[in-house]
Amino acid sequence: DTAVSQTPKYLVTQMGNDKSIKCEQNLGHDTMYWYKQDSKKFLKIMFSYNNKELIINETVPNRFSPKSPDKAHLNLHINSLELGDSAVYFCASSQESANRELFFGEGSRLTVL
Amino acid sequence: KQEVTQIPAALSVPEGENLVLNCSFTDSAIYNLQWFRQDPGKGLTSLLLIQSSQREQTSGRLNASLDKSSGRSTLYIAASQPGDSATYLCAVKPFYSGNTPLVFGKGTRLSVIA
């Protein structure tokens, strides 16, 4: 049973296209996140949602739009993809109210050509 | 602004050695500190979580310590095995008002050679 699952695992697309990455967690957590891991393997927070509400939005271009239909799902939509968007995107979740550990998905490797 | 540093960036040891990975953070106001493991092409797996009030946590051959006042944590791996080869990441949860995401170090890439 996968706790945090994201799809697709690999995504190769052309510049200018629009794409989405989906994330679901079955841990009953109240908070979900999107992190970006660049080519140097550095992990940086992009967004955080708590009970479907956006609570953190780091300096991310507005081409990136997260959507949370319910607290078990947090999807990431990216418009007008650019070469610099190529990275591995990780979804994660935690029970924020209990200050508990963070659980990650397997990552979605996006390559923009 | 909280910053997390991990030294060394890479480490290679023979099988069976005990080793220590280091993590330092600039602001001692934290909720907790978490150590993760990342295998190539995979997500992060949580290894140990230390709350700010705790000094250490143990799980099997792993022991993590926290010295909040000096902004340091160590991950001790006993009797290393080739299967321990991975990148180890340290992350802290800053103590600010409202929700705060983890701040990650850049990791230490460990190779255990048989």
Tab-separated table of N, CA and C in Angstrom, chain A residues 9 31 33 35 37 41-43 45 48 50 55-56 90 96 98-102 104-107 109, chain B residues 1 4 31-32 34 36 38 41-46 49 51 89 93 99-106:
chain	number	residue	atom	x	y	z
A	9	LYS	N	5.301	9.040	-13.142
A	9	LYS	CA	6.644	8.976	-12.586
A	9	LYS	C	7.641	9.673	-13.518
A	31	THR	N	-1.927	17.896	5.888
A	31	THR	CA	-1.113	18.842	5.135
A	31	THR	C	-0.352	18.123	4.026
A	33	TYR	N	2.352	18.830	0.465
A	33	TYR	CA	3.383	19.723	-0.036
A	33	TYR	C	3.819	19.327	-1.447
A	35	TYR	N	7.506	19.730	-3.425
A	35	TYR	CA	8.905	20.131	-3.404
A	35	TYR	C	9.490	19.934	-4.793
A	37	GLN	N	13.172	19.209	-6.733
A	37	GLN	CA	14.570	18.835	-6.557
A	37	GLN	C	15.287	19.094	-7.878
A	41	LYS	N	20.346	18.241	-6.909
A	41	LYS	CA	19.704	17.435	-5.860
A	41	LYS	C	19.213	18.261	-4.678
A	42	PHE	N	19.133	19.594	-4.828
A	42	PHE	CA	18.672	20.418	-3.716
A	42	PHE	C	17.148	20.465	-3.691
A	43	LEU	N	16.569	20.149	-2.532
A	43	LEU	CA	15.121	20.111	-2.360
A	43	LEU	C	14.615	21.453	-1.867
A	45	ILE	N	10.970	23.817	-1.106
A	45	ILE	CA	9.517	23.842	-0.989
A	45	ILE	C	8.921	24.737	-2.060
A	48	SER	N	2.425	24.520	0.042
A	48	SER	CA	1.915	23.692	1.118
A	48	SER	C	0.424	23.960	1.250
A	50	ASN	N	-2.971	22.980	3.700
A	50	ASN	CA	-3.479	22.404	4.930
A	50	ASN	C	-5.001	22.343	4.835
A	55	ILE	N	-1.366	27.426	2.210
A	55	ILE	CA	-0.781	28.148	3.332
A	55	ILE	C	0.643	28.599	3.055
A	56	ILE	N	1.293	27.976	2.122
A	56	ILE	CA	2.642	28.402	1.756
A	56	ILE	C	2.736	28.438	0.245
A	90	PHE	N	8.517	16.370	-6.056
A	90	PHE	CA	8.100	15.446	-4.999
A	90	PHE	C	6.879	15.982	-4.276
A	96	GLU	N	0.364	17.896	10.295
A	96	GLU	CA	0.989	19.124	10.757
A	96	GLU	C	0.596	19.467	12.182
A	98	ALA	N	0.118	17.616	14.554
A	98	ALA	CA	0.817	16.794	15.543
A	98	ALA	C	2.328	16.906	15.394
A	99	ASN	N	2.780	17.793	14.499
A	99	ASN	CA	4.218	18.010	14.326
A	99	ASN	C	4.964	16.709	14.021
A	100	ARG	N	4.369	15.921	13.160
A	100	ARG	CA	4.930	14.617	12.866
A	100	ARG	C	5.765	14.633	11.596
A	101	GLU	N	6.407	13.465	11.338
A	101	GLU	CA	7.351	13.428	10.231
A	101	GLU	C	6.669	13.561	8.878
A	102	LEU	N	7.514	13.880	7.908
A	102	LEU	CA	7.077	14.094	6.543
A	102	LEU	C	7.270	12.805	5.747
A	104	PHE	N	7.193	11.157	1.847
A	104	PHE	CA	7.336	11.570	0.456
A	104	PHE	C	6.808	10.534	-0.520
A	105	GLY	N	6.374	11.033	-1.661
A	105	GLY	CA	6.116	10.175	-2.800
A	105	GLY	C	7.424	9.826	-3.492
A	106	GLU	N	7.322	9.028	-4.561
A	106	GLU	CA	8.511	8.549	-5.261
A	106	GLU	C	9.090	9.590	-6.223
A	107	GLY	N	8.376	10.642	-6.452
A	107	GLY	CA	8.868	11.693	-7.337
A	107	GLY	C	8.359	11.547	-8.761
A	109	ARG	N	9.693	12.770	-12.479
A	109	ARG	CA	10.810	13.401	-13.198
A	109	ARG	C	10.279	14.054	-14.465
B	1	LYS	N	16.835	33.809	8.215
B	1	LYS	CA	16.396	32.701	7.355
B	1	LYS	C	17.204	31.453	7.707
B	4	VAL	N	20.546	25.075	6.221
B	4	VAL	CA	21.018	23.775	6.692
B	4	VAL	C	22.203	23.342	5.841
B	31	TYR	N	11.186	23.288	15.529
B	31	TYR	CA	10.248	22.337	16.117
B	31	TYR	C	10.884	20.963	16.218
B	32	ASN	N	11.505	20.551	15.110
B	32	ASN	CA	12.113	19.225	15.080
B	32	ASN	C	13.142	19.147	13.975
B	34	GLN	N	14.709	16.170	11.123
B	34	GLN	CA	14.410	14.863	10.552
B	34	GLN	C	15.557	14.439	9.630
B	36	PHE	N	16.569	11.837	6.525
B	36	PHE	CA	15.976	11.059	5.457
B	36	PHE	C	17.073	10.313	4.712
B	38	GLN	N	17.694	8.902	0.678
B	38	GLN	CA	17.195	8.907	-0.692
B	38	GLN	C	18.055	7.998	-1.541
B	41	GLY	N	16.971	7.775	-7.938
B	41	GLY	CA	15.713	7.657	-8.664
B	41	GLY	C	14.505	7.396	-7.786
B	42	LYS	N	14.670	7.539	-6.504
B	42	LYS	CA	13.561	7.251	-5.575
B	42	LYS	C	13.205	8.484	-4.757
B	43	GLY	N	12.110	8.352	-4.014
B	43	GLY	CA	11.731	9.409	-3.091
B	43	GLY	C	12.531	9.334	-1.804
B	44	LEU	N	12.164	10.168	-0.849
B	44	LEU	CA	12.852	10.204	0.428
B	44	LEU	C	12.138	9.306	1.427
B	45	THR	N	12.934	8.591	2.198
B	45	THR	CA	12.395	7.743	3.252
B	45	THR	C	12.799	8.334	4.594
B	46	SER	N	11.838	8.564	5.454
B	46	SER	CA	12.139	9.114	6.772
B	46	SER	C	12.846	8.066	7.613
B	49	LEU	N	13.116	11.068	13.434
B	49	LEU	CA	12.598	12.411	13.743
B	49	LEU	C	12.959	12.722	15.182
B	51	GLN	N	12.357	15.538	18.084
B	51	GLN	CA	11.649	16.754	18.482
B	51	GLN	C	12.646	17.684	19.183
B	89	LEU	N	19.806	12.956	3.868
B	89	LEU	CA	19.425	14.370	3.965
B	89	LEU	C	18.941	14.694	5.365
B	93	LYS	N	12.574	21.806	10.875
B	93	LYS	CA	11.289	22.490	10.801
B	93	LYS	C	11.409	23.761	11.640
B	99	ASN	N	2.240	27.732	9.723
B	99	ASN	CA	2.796	26.506	9.175
B	99	ASN	C	4.162	26.770	8.550
B	100	THR	N	5.121	25.914	8.858
B	100	THR	CA	6.456	26.087	8.310
B	100	THR	C	6.912	24.780	7.689
B	101	PRO	N	7.370	24.811	6.433
B	101	PRO	CA	7.848	23.587	5.811
B	101	PRO	C	9.263	23.278	6.255
B	102	LEU	N	9.679	22.039	6.019
B	102	LEU	CA	11.040	21.640	6.323
B	102	LEU	C	12.024	22.374	5.422
B	103	VAL	N	13.183	22.701	5.998
B	103	VAL	CA	14.288	23.262	5.240
B	103	VAL	C	15.363	22.178	5.147
B	104	PHE	N	15.759	21.847	3.935
B	104	PHE	CA	16.657	20.722	3.713
B	104	PHE	C	18.102	21.158	3.510
B	105	GLY	N	19.032	20.287	3.922
B	105	GLY	CA	20.411	20.398	3.506
B	105	GLY	C	20.564	19.767	2.130
B	106	LYS	N	21.768	19.839	1.593
B	106	LYS	CA	22.003	19.307	0.253
B	106	LYS	C	22.368	17.830	0.273
